[in-house]
PDB file of C-alpha atoms in Angstrom:
ATOM      1  CA  MET P   1      -2.524  61.032 -18.499  1.00 42.00           C
ATOM      2  CA  LYS P   2      -4.909  61.240 -21.712  1.00 44.00           C
ATOM      3  CA  ALA P   3      -6.013  65.066 -22.493  1.00 45.00           C
ATOM      4  CA  GLY P   4      -8.603  65.937 -20.351  1.00 48.00           C
ATOM      5  CA  ASP P   5      -8.073  63.188 -17.546  1.00 54.00           C
ATOM      6  CA  THR P   6      -8.584  65.086 -14.581  1.00 67.00           C
ATOM      7  CA  ARG P   7      -7.789  61.843 -12.251  1.00 79.00           C
ATOM      8  CA  ARG P   8      -5.828  62.321 -10.195  1.00 91.00           C
ATOM      9  CA  ARG P   9      -1.668  59.970 -10.733  1.00 96.00           C
ATOM     10  CA  VAL P  10      -0.527  57.444  -8.868  1.00 98.00           C
ATOM     11  CA  ALA P  11       2.512  56.411  -7.071  1.00 98.00           C
ATOM     12  CA  LEU P  12       4.092  53.313  -5.635  1.00 98.00           C
ATOM     13  CA  VAL P  13       7.114  54.287  -2.912  1.00 98.00           C
ATOM     14  CA  THR P  14       9.302  51.347  -1.816  1.00 98.00           C
ATOM     15  CA  GLY P  15      10.439  52.295   1.683  1.00 98.00           C
ATOM     16  CA  GLY P  16       8.409  54.861   1.990  1.00 98.00           C
ATOM     17  CA  ARG P  17       7.176  54.443   6.020  1.00 97.00           C
ATOM     18  CA  ARG P  18       9.863  57.471   7.229  1.00 96.00           C
ATOM     19  CA  GLY P  19      12.579  59.972   6.337  1.00 95.00           C
ATOM     20  CA  ILE P  20      13.174  60.127   2.944  1.00 96.00           C
ATOM     21  CA  GLY P  21      10.679  57.778   1.479  1.00 97.00           C
ATOM     22  CA  ARG P  22       8.231  59.751   3.725  1.00 98.00           C
ATOM     23  CA  ALA P  23       9.392  63.103   2.455  1.00 98.00           C
ATOM     24  CA  ILE P  24       9.181  62.057  -1.304  1.00 98.00           C
ATOM     25  CA  GLY P  25       5.676  61.053  -0.959  1.00 98.00           C
ATOM     26  CA  TYR P  26       4.563  63.635   0.916  1.00 98.00           C
ATOM     27  CA  ALA P  27       6.319  66.088  -2.384  1.00 98.00           C
ATOM     28  CA  LEU P  28       4.412  63.723  -4.602  1.00 98.00           C
ATOM     29  CA  ALA P  29       1.359  64.157  -3.181  1.00 98.00           C
ATOM     30  CA  ASP P  30       1.885  68.336  -3.244  1.00 98.00           C
ATOM     31  CA  GLU P  31       2.149  66.867  -6.952  1.00 97.00           C
ATOM     32  CA  GLY P  32      -1.464  65.712  -7.693  1.00 97.00           C
ATOM     33  CA  TYR P  33      -0.335  62.148  -6.768  1.00 98.00           C
ATOM     34  CA  ASP P  34      -2.457  59.221  -4.815  1.00 98.00           C
ATOM     35  CA  VAL P  35       0.381  57.226  -2.447  1.00 98.00           C
ATOM     36  CA  VAL P  36       0.380  54.364  -2.579  1.00 98.00           C
ATOM     37  CA  VAL P  37       3.761  53.521   0.255  1.00 98.00           C
ATOM     38  CA  ASN P  38       5.720  50.127   0.559  1.00 98.00           C
ATOM     39  CA  ASP P  39       7.746  48.761   4.100  1.00 98.00           C
ATOM     40  CA  LEU P  40       8.858  46.350   5.679  1.00 97.00           C
ATOM     41  CA  GLU P  41       6.053  46.551   8.616  1.00 97.00           C
ATOM     42  CA  ARG P  42       2.447  48.795   8.651  1.00 98.00           C
ATOM     43  CA  ASP P  43       3.470  50.623  11.932  1.00 98.00           C
ATOM     44  CA  ALA P  44       3.757  54.091  14.266  1.00 98.00           C
ATOM     45  CA  ALA P  45       6.064  55.660  11.594  1.00 97.00           C
ATOM     46  CA  ALA P  46       3.801  54.047   8.583  1.00 98.00           C
ATOM     47  CA  ASP P  47       0.612  55.370  10.068  1.00 98.00           C
ATOM     48  CA  GLU P  48       2.167  59.161  10.334  1.00 98.00           C
ATOM     49  CA  THR P  49       3.006  58.849   6.639  1.00 98.00           C
ATOM     50  CA  LEU P  50      -0.141  58.026   5.500  1.00 98.00           C
ATOM     51  CA  ALA P  51      -1.967  61.181   8.037  1.00 98.00           C
ATOM     52  CA  GLY P  52       0.763  63.209   6.230  1.00 98.00           C
ATOM     53  CA  LEU P  53      -0.633  62.480   2.602  1.00 98.00           C
ATOM     54  CA  VAL P  54      -4.188  62.381   3.495  1.00 98.00           C
ATOM     55  CA  ALA P  55      -3.443  66.127   5.183  1.00 98.00           C
ATOM     56  CA  ARG P  56      -1.600  67.043   1.939  1.00 98.00           C
ATOM     57  CA  GLY P  57      -4.980  65.930  -0.227  1.00 98.00           C
ATOM     58  CA  ALA P  58      -4.159  62.620  -1.271  1.00 98.00           C
ATOM     59  CA  GLN P  59      -5.439  59.635  -1.036  1.00 98.00           C
ATOM     60  CA  ALA P  60      -3.097  57.142   0.645  1.00 98.00           C
ATOM     61  CA  ARG P  61      -2.857  53.094   1.555  1.00 98.00           C
ATOM     62  CA  PHE P  62      -0.331  50.792   3.207  1.00 98.00           C
ATOM     63  CA  VAL P  63       1.423  48.132   1.415  1.00 98.00           C
ATOM     64  CA  ALA P  64       3.561  45.072   3.491  1.00 98.00           C
ATOM     65  CA  GLY P  65       6.584  43.884   1.680  1.00 98.00           C
ATOM     66  CA  ASP P  66      10.076  43.360   1.091  1.00 98.00           C
ATOM     67  CA  VAL P  67      11.777  43.554  -2.126  1.00 98.00           C
ATOM     68  CA  SER P  68      14.717  41.893  -1.466  1.00 97.00           C
ATOM     69  CA  LYS P  69      11.922  38.726  -1.513  1.00 98.00           C
ATOM     70  CA  LEU P  70      11.469  37.944  -5.472  1.00 98.00           C
ATOM     71  CA  ASP P  71       8.223  35.627  -4.419  1.00 98.00           C
ATOM     72  CA  GLY P  72       6.985  37.857  -3.140  1.00 98.00           C
ATOM     73  CA  HIS P  73       6.802  40.785  -5.517  1.00 98.00           C
ATOM     74  CA  ALA P  74       3.715  39.310  -7.822  1.00 98.00           C
ATOM     75  CA  ALA P  75       1.497  40.514  -4.341  1.00 98.00           C
ATOM     76  CA  LEU P  76       3.520  42.982  -3.334  1.00 98.00           C
ATOM     77  CA  VAL P  77       2.278  44.913  -7.123  1.00 98.00           C
ATOM     78  CA  ASP P  78      -0.906  43.299  -7.340  1.00 98.00           C
ATOM     79  CA  ALA P  79      -2.430  44.949  -4.266  1.00 98.00           C
ATOM     80  CA  ALA P  80      -0.695  47.940  -5.395  1.00 98.00           C
ATOM     81  CA  TRP P  81      -2.150  47.838  -8.517  1.00 98.00           C
ATOM     82  CA  GLY P  82      -5.022  47.125  -6.994  1.00 98.00           C
ATOM     83  CA  ALA P  83      -5.538  50.487  -4.420  1.00 98.00           C
ATOM     84  CA  PHE P  84      -6.230  52.998  -7.193  1.00 97.00           C
ATOM     85  CA  GLY P  85      -6.455  50.745 -10.122  1.00 96.00           C
ATOM     86  CA  THR P  86      -2.899  51.877 -11.905  1.00 96.00           C
ATOM     87  CA  ILE P  87       0.865  53.170 -10.971  1.00 97.00           C
ATOM     88  CA  ASP P  88       1.702  55.720 -13.126  1.00 97.00           C
ATOM     89  CA  CYS P  89       5.262  56.468 -10.896  1.00 98.00           C
ATOM     90  CA  LEU P  90       7.769  53.799  -9.133  1.00 98.00           C
ATOM     91  CA  VAL P  91       9.902  55.439  -6.899  1.00 98.00           C
ATOM     92  CA  ASN P  92      12.894  52.606  -5.779  1.00 98.00           C
ATOM     93  CA  ASN P  93      13.181  54.118  -2.414  1.00 98.00           C
ATOM     94  CA  ALA P  94      14.114  50.787  -0.466  1.00 97.00           C
ATOM     95  CA  GLY P  95      18.038  50.520   0.455  1.00 95.00           C
ATOM     96  CA  VAL P  96      19.899  49.909   3.332  1.00 94.00           C
ATOM     97  CA  GLN P  97      23.551  50.653   4.450  1.00 90.00           C
ATOM     98  CA  THR P  98      26.150  48.470   5.093  1.00 89.00           C
ATOM     99  CA  ASN P  99      26.238  46.461   8.318  1.00 85.00           C
ATOM    100  CA  TYR P 100      30.641  46.496   8.079  1.00 86.00           C
ATOM    101  CA  ARG P 101      31.993  50.229   8.038  1.00 86.00           C
ATOM    102  CA  GLY P 102      35.941  48.766   7.083  1.00 88.00           C
ATOM    103  CA  ASP P 103      38.418  47.417   5.418  1.00 93.00           C
ATOM    104  CA  MET P 104      37.108  46.010   2.534  1.00 94.00           C
ATOM    105  CA  LEU P 105      39.242  43.122   2.463  1.00 96.00           C
ATOM    106  CA  ASP P 106      37.120  42.213   5.419  1.00 94.00           C
ATOM    107  CA  ILE P 107      33.589  42.317   4.183  1.00 94.00           C
ATOM    108  CA  PRO P 108      31.970  39.068   4.645  1.00 93.00           C
ATOM    109  CA  PRO P 109      29.751  37.826   2.353  1.00 95.00           C
ATOM    110  CA  GLU P 110      26.723  37.886   4.228  1.00 95.00           C
ATOM    111  CA  SER P 111      27.021  41.856   4.176  1.00 93.00           C
ATOM    112  CA  PHE P 112      28.046  42.289   0.011  1.00 95.00           C
ATOM    113  CA  ASP P 113      24.625  39.873  -0.258  1.00 97.00           C
ATOM    114  CA  ARG P 114      22.265  41.993   1.579  1.00 96.00           C
ATOM    115  CA  LEU P 115      23.288  44.707   0.043  1.00 96.00           C
ATOM    116  CA  LEU P 116      22.797  43.743  -3.544  1.00 96.00           C
ATOM    117  CA  GLY P 117      19.295  41.626  -2.209  1.00 97.00           C
ATOM    118  CA  VAL P 118      17.703  44.805  -1.777  1.00 96.00           C
ATOM    119  CA  ASN P 119      19.467  47.844  -3.168  1.00 97.00           C
ATOM    120  CA  LEU P 120      20.409  46.060  -6.398  1.00 97.00           C
ATOM    121  CA  ARG P 121      18.339  42.970  -7.401  1.00 98.00           C
ATOM    122  CA  GLY P 122      15.340  43.506  -5.230  1.00 98.00           C
ATOM    123  CA  SER P 123      15.005  46.810  -7.071  1.00 98.00           C
ATOM    124  CA  PHE P 124      15.528  44.876 -10.632  1.00 98.00           C
ATOM    125  CA  PHE P 125      12.889  42.486 -10.106  1.00 98.00           C
ATOM    126  CA  LEU P 126      10.373  44.842  -8.607  1.00 98.00           C
ATOM    127  CA  THR P 127      10.740  47.389 -11.814  1.00 98.00           C
ATOM    128  CA  GLN P 128      10.237  44.561 -14.154  1.00 98.00           C
ATOM    129  CA  GLN P 129       7.096  43.532 -12.493  1.00 97.00           C
ATOM    130  CA  VAL P 130       6.064  47.637 -12.986  1.00 98.00           C
ATOM    131  CA  ALA P 131       7.454  48.436 -15.756  1.00 98.00           C
ATOM    132  CA  ARG P 132       5.583  45.435 -17.648  1.00 97.00           C
ATOM    133  CA  ARG P 133       1.970  45.928 -16.394  1.00 97.00           C
ATOM    134  CA  MET P 134       2.723  49.425 -17.778  1.00 97.00           C
ATOM    135  CA  ILE P 135       3.292  48.373 -20.638  1.00 96.00           C
ATOM    136  CA  GLY P 136       0.126  46.727 -20.526  1.00 93.00           C
ATOM    137  CA  GLU P 137      -2.218  50.173 -20.385  1.00 89.00           C
ATOM    138  CA  PRO P 138      -2.351  52.502 -23.073  1.00 82.00           C
ATOM    139  CA  ALA P 139       0.816  55.273 -23.286  1.00 76.00           C
ATOM    140  CA  GLY P 140      -1.014  58.229 -24.834  1.00 77.00           C
ATOM    141  CA  ASP P 141       1.786  60.878 -26.411  1.00 82.00           C
ATOM    142  CA  VAL P 142       5.245  58.793 -25.988  1.00 81.00           C
ATOM    143  CA  THR P 143       7.684  61.800 -26.805  1.00 79.00           C
ATOM    144  CA  ARG P 144       5.635  63.339 -23.942  1.00 83.00           C
ATOM    145  CA  PRO P 145       6.104  60.684 -20.654  1.00 80.00           C
ATOM    146  CA  ARG P 146       3.158  61.555 -18.172  1.00 85.00           C
ATOM    147  CA  ARG P 147       4.232  57.805 -16.826  1.00 95.00           C
ATOM    148  CA  ALA P 148       7.836  57.519 -14.051  1.00 97.00           C
ATOM    149  CA  ILE P 149      10.340  55.396 -12.682  1.00 98.00           C
ATOM    150  CA  VAL P 150      12.298  56.336 -10.410  1.00 98.00           C
ATOM    151  CA  PHE P 151      15.112  54.808  -8.585  1.00 98.00           C
ATOM    152  CA  VAL P 152      17.274  56.590  -5.439  1.00 97.00           C
ATOM    153  CA  SER P 153      20.306  56.055  -5.045  1.00 96.00           C
ATOM    154  CA  SER P 154      23.647  58.056  -4.160  1.00 94.00           C
ATOM    155  CA  GLY P 155      26.221  60.427  -4.728  1.00 92.00           C
ATOM    156  CA  ASN P 156      28.550  56.437  -3.921  1.00 90.00           C
ATOM    157  CA  ALA P 157      27.748  55.513  -7.576  1.00 91.00           C
ATOM    158  CA  VAL P 158      30.504  57.731  -8.686  1.00 90.00           C
ATOM    159  CA  VAL P 159      32.327  58.457  -5.091  1.00 88.00           C
ATOM    160  CA  ALA P 160      33.890  55.407  -3.489  1.00 90.00           C
ATOM    161  CA  THR P 161      34.448  54.907  -0.436  1.00 90.00           C
ATOM    162  CA  ALA P 162      36.522  52.162   0.524  1.00 90.00           C
ATOM    163  CA  THR P 163      35.351  51.881   3.926  1.00 91.00           C
ATOM    164  CA  GLN P 164      31.547  50.758   2.245  1.00 91.00           C
ATOM    165  CA  ALA P 165      33.045  49.355  -0.559  1.00 95.00           C
ATOM    166  CA  ASP P 166      29.030  46.524  -0.796  1.00 95.00           C
ATOM    167  CA  TYR P 167      27.143  49.599  -0.397  1.00 94.00           C
ATOM    168  CA  CYS P 168      28.811  51.773  -3.327  1.00 95.00           C
ATOM    169  CA  ILE P 169      28.794  48.287  -5.336  1.00 96.00           C
ATOM    170  CA  SER P 170      25.944  48.185  -4.811  1.00 96.00           C
ATOM    171  CA  LYS P 171      24.491  52.010  -6.400  1.00 96.00           C
ATOM    172  CA  SER P 172      26.065  52.469  -9.244  1.00 97.00           C
ATOM    173  CA  GLY P 173      24.859  49.287 -10.321  1.00 97.00           C
ATOM    174  CA  VAL P 174      21.229  50.973  -9.625  1.00 97.00           C
ATOM    175  CA  ALA P 175      23.090  54.129 -11.605  1.00 97.00           C
ATOM    176  CA  MET P 176      23.343  51.244 -14.515  1.00 98.00           C
ATOM    177  CA  MET P 177      20.003  49.596 -13.796  1.00 98.00           C
ATOM    178  CA  SER P 178      18.587  53.002 -14.128  1.00 98.00           C
ATOM    179  CA  THR P 179      20.358  54.169 -17.672  1.00 98.00           C
ATOM    180  CA  LEU P 180      19.652  50.591 -19.131  1.00 98.00           C
ATOM    181  CA  TYR P 181      15.366  50.391 -18.210  1.00 98.00           C
ATOM    182  CA  ALA P 182      15.461  54.744 -19.666  1.00 98.00           C
ATOM    183  CA  LEU P 183      16.886  53.053 -22.999  1.00 98.00           C
ATOM    184  CA  ARG P 184      13.966  50.240 -23.000  1.00 98.00           C
ATOM    185  CA  LEU P 185      10.939  51.691 -21.461  1.00 97.00           C
ATOM    186  CA  ALA P 186      10.792  55.143 -23.333  1.00 96.00           C
ATOM    187  CA  PRO P 187       9.684  53.291 -26.525  1.00 94.00           C
ATOM    188  CA  HIS P 188       6.304  53.208 -23.971  1.00 95.00           C
ATOM    189  CA  GLY P 189       6.514  56.513 -22.944  1.00 94.00           C
ATOM    190  CA  ILE P 190       7.946  55.680 -19.588  1.00 96.00           C
ATOM    191  CA  ALA P 191      11.135  58.421 -18.105  1.00 97.00           C
ATOM    192  CA  VAL P 192      13.261  56.315 -15.648  1.00 98.00           C
ATOM    193  CA  ASN P 193      16.202  58.334 -14.427  1.00 98.00           C
ATOM    194  CA  GLU P 194      17.822  58.166 -10.709  1.00 98.00           C
ATOM    195  CA  VAL P 195      18.285  60.761  -8.187  1.00 98.00           C
ATOM    196  CA  ARG P 196      22.013  60.710  -6.551  1.00 97.00           C
ATOM    197  CA  PRO P 197      22.126  61.817  -3.150  1.00 95.00           C
ATOM    198  CA  GLY P 198      24.715  63.390  -0.585  1.00 88.00           C
ATOM    199  CA  ILE P 199      25.227  63.558   3.002  1.00 86.00           C
ATOM    200  CA  ILE P 200      21.084  63.834   3.822  1.00 89.00           C
ATOM    201  CA  ARG P 201      19.787  63.747   7.253  1.00 84.00           C
ATOM    202  CA  THR P 202      18.071  60.736   8.055  1.00 77.00           C
ATOM    203  CA  ASP P 203      17.924  57.628  10.370  1.00 74.00           C
ATOM    204  CA  MET P 204      20.552  56.077   7.956  1.00 68.00           C
ATOM    205  CA  THR P 205      22.786  58.377   8.728  1.00 63.00           C
ATOM    206  CA  ALA P 206      22.814  59.228  12.410  1.00 62.00           C
ATOM    207  CA  ASP P 207      25.847  56.938  13.252  1.00 65.00           C
ATOM    208  CA  VAL P 208      27.900  59.264  11.274  1.00 67.00           C
ATOM    209  CA  PHE P 209      26.821  62.308  11.716  1.00 67.00           C
ATOM    210  CA  ASP P 210      29.546  63.489  13.882  1.00 70.00           C
ATOM    211  CA  LYS P 211      32.632  62.401  11.059  1.00 70.00           C
ATOM    212  CA  TYR P 212      30.450  64.364   8.745  1.00 71.00           C
ATOM    213  CA  ASP P 213      29.039  67.391  10.184  1.00 75.00           C
ATOM    214  CA  GLY P 214      32.877  68.787  10.403  1.00 75.00           C
ATOM    215  CA  TRP P 215      33.318  68.598   7.011  1.00 72.00           C
ATOM    216  CA  VAL P 216      29.915  70.292   6.264  1.00 75.00           C
ATOM    217  CA  ARG P 217      30.639  73.385   8.991  1.00 76.00           C
ATOM    218  CA  ASP P 218      33.580  73.959   7.577  1.00 75.00           C
ATOM    219  CA  ARG P 219      32.810  73.924   4.257  1.00 72.00           C
ATOM    220  CA  GLY P 220      34.019  71.005   2.349  1.00 75.00           C
ATOM    221  CA  PHE P 221      31.426  71.530  -0.482  1.00 80.00           C
ATOM    222  CA  PRO P 222      29.564  74.489  -2.407  1.00 82.00           C
ATOM    223  CA  MET P 223      26.415  74.149  -0.625  1.00 84.00           C
ATOM    224  CA  ALA P 224      27.310  73.882   3.075  1.00 80.00           C
ATOM    225  CA  ARG P 225      24.756  72.246   4.987  1.00 84.00           C
ATOM    226  CA  TRP P 226      23.273  69.098   5.604  1.00 81.00           C
ATOM    227  CA  GLY P 227      20.524  67.671   2.952  1.00 87.00           C
ATOM    228  CA  GLU P 228      16.869  67.181   4.354  1.00 94.00           C
ATOM    229  CA  PRO P 229      15.006  64.313   3.013  1.00 94.00           C
ATOM    230  CA  ASP P 230      12.382  66.477   1.374  1.00 96.00           C
ATOM    231  CA  ASP P 231      15.673  67.615  -0.746  1.00 95.00           C
ATOM    232  CA  ILE P 232      14.838  64.265  -2.126  1.00 96.00           C
ATOM    233  CA  GLY P 233      11.373  64.422  -2.414  1.00 98.00           C
ATOM    234  CA  GLN P 234      11.123  67.970  -4.631  1.00 98.00           C
ATOM    235  CA  ALA P 235      13.848  66.538  -6.694  1.00 98.00           C
ATOM    236  CA  VAL P 236      11.715  63.603  -7.700  1.00 98.00           C
ATOM    237  CA  ALA P 237       8.679  65.699  -7.563  1.00 98.00           C
ATOM    238  CA  VAL P 238       9.705  67.692 -10.228  1.00 97.00           C
ATOM    239  CA  ILE P 239      10.724  64.672 -12.539  1.00 97.00           C
ATOM    240  CA  ALA P 240       7.636  62.709 -11.817  1.00 97.00           C
ATOM    241  CA  SER P 241       5.575  65.710 -12.265  1.00 96.00           C
ATOM    242  CA  GLY P 242       5.393  65.248 -16.779  1.00 93.00           C
ATOM    243  CA  ARG P 243       7.257  68.835 -16.901  1.00 94.00           C
ATOM    244  CA  LEU P 244      11.120  66.978 -17.971  1.00 95.00           C
ATOM    245  CA  PRO P 245       9.076  65.620 -21.089  1.00 94.00           C
ATOM    246  CA  TYR P 246      12.737  65.459 -22.949  1.00 95.00           C
ATOM    247  CA  THR P 247      14.513  63.784 -20.447  1.00 97.00           C
ATOM    248  CA  THR P 248      15.199  60.559 -19.756  1.00 97.00           C
ATOM    249  CA  GLY P 249      18.042  58.291 -18.284  1.00 98.00           C
ATOM    250  CA  HIS P 250      18.953  60.892 -16.858  1.00 97.00           C
ATOM    251  CA  ALA P 251      21.224  60.990 -13.020  1.00 97.00           C
ATOM    252  CA  PHE P 252      19.788  64.274 -10.788  1.00 97.00           C
ATOM    253  CA  HIS P 253      22.640  65.103  -8.464  1.00 96.00           C
ATOM    254  CA  VAL P 254      21.021  66.459  -5.194  1.00 94.00           C
ATOM    255  CA  ASP P 255      24.088  66.683  -2.961  1.00 90.00           C
ATOM    256  CA  GLY P 256      24.672  70.583  -2.591  1.00 87.00           C
ATOM    257  CA  GLY P 257      27.592  70.527  -5.598  1.00 85.00           C
ATOM    258  CA  ILE P 258      29.553  67.591  -3.610  1.00 83.00           C
ATOM    259  CA  HIS P 259      29.895  65.528  -6.673  1.00 87.00           C
ATOM    260  CA  ILE P 260      31.611  69.278  -8.107  1.00 83.00           C
ATOM    261  CA  ARG P 261      34.860  68.265  -9.210  1.00 79.00           C
ATOM    262  CA  ARG P 262      37.538  71.024  -7.668  1.00 75.00           C
ATOM    263  CA  THR P 263      40.922  72.223  -7.905  1.00 71.00           C
TER     264      THR P 263
END
């Protein structure tokens, strides 16, 4: 925002209808953002998210779209941009987990392609579309960015899990993608950072709850509790707030310390 501009900023959150995406939207609403929620379809969960955003004082809109479908990106961005006249923050949260947990020597190509299509390829080209539009608008003081792009990746960007190799590969790609966009967009006053969730209690982790719950209870990492979607939401809100004006290209671990190397 320019000095004296009191308008609410606008965020587009992909995969925003539930789980971590919903928590990100809520945290951004509390931070003073109006929010455009993107997901595959508008259902009861999406309506609950929209109502929650409004209850937090935000204006909220839903834009349907599949980030893996590149031919739909232009329409998705047009609709999101048109909802409130701009986008100040893009949160690339949409992502999928592997359909195949097993020996990486047996991963089927369709599982690999699906993960890269959503987690990596889709996010790259959607960000390309949004970044072009952002660059076309006045940036203000580019040394103190007020516009942000956030990639939600995973601790698996750097922690190898051989039974979900395709997922790890997709998220390591997201990490480099975030770094590259940070380099490219800094001159335009757009800060780009990455958030790496650890073990977060969501629908996506429900099938491995029993596997990890014992590790959590046995203090397998420093802050021995399950992460919650709000932990990720709060991290994204801080990054998007503008209170970190000299930070770009950083990876924020929100994982209770799992990433810490110990002996």
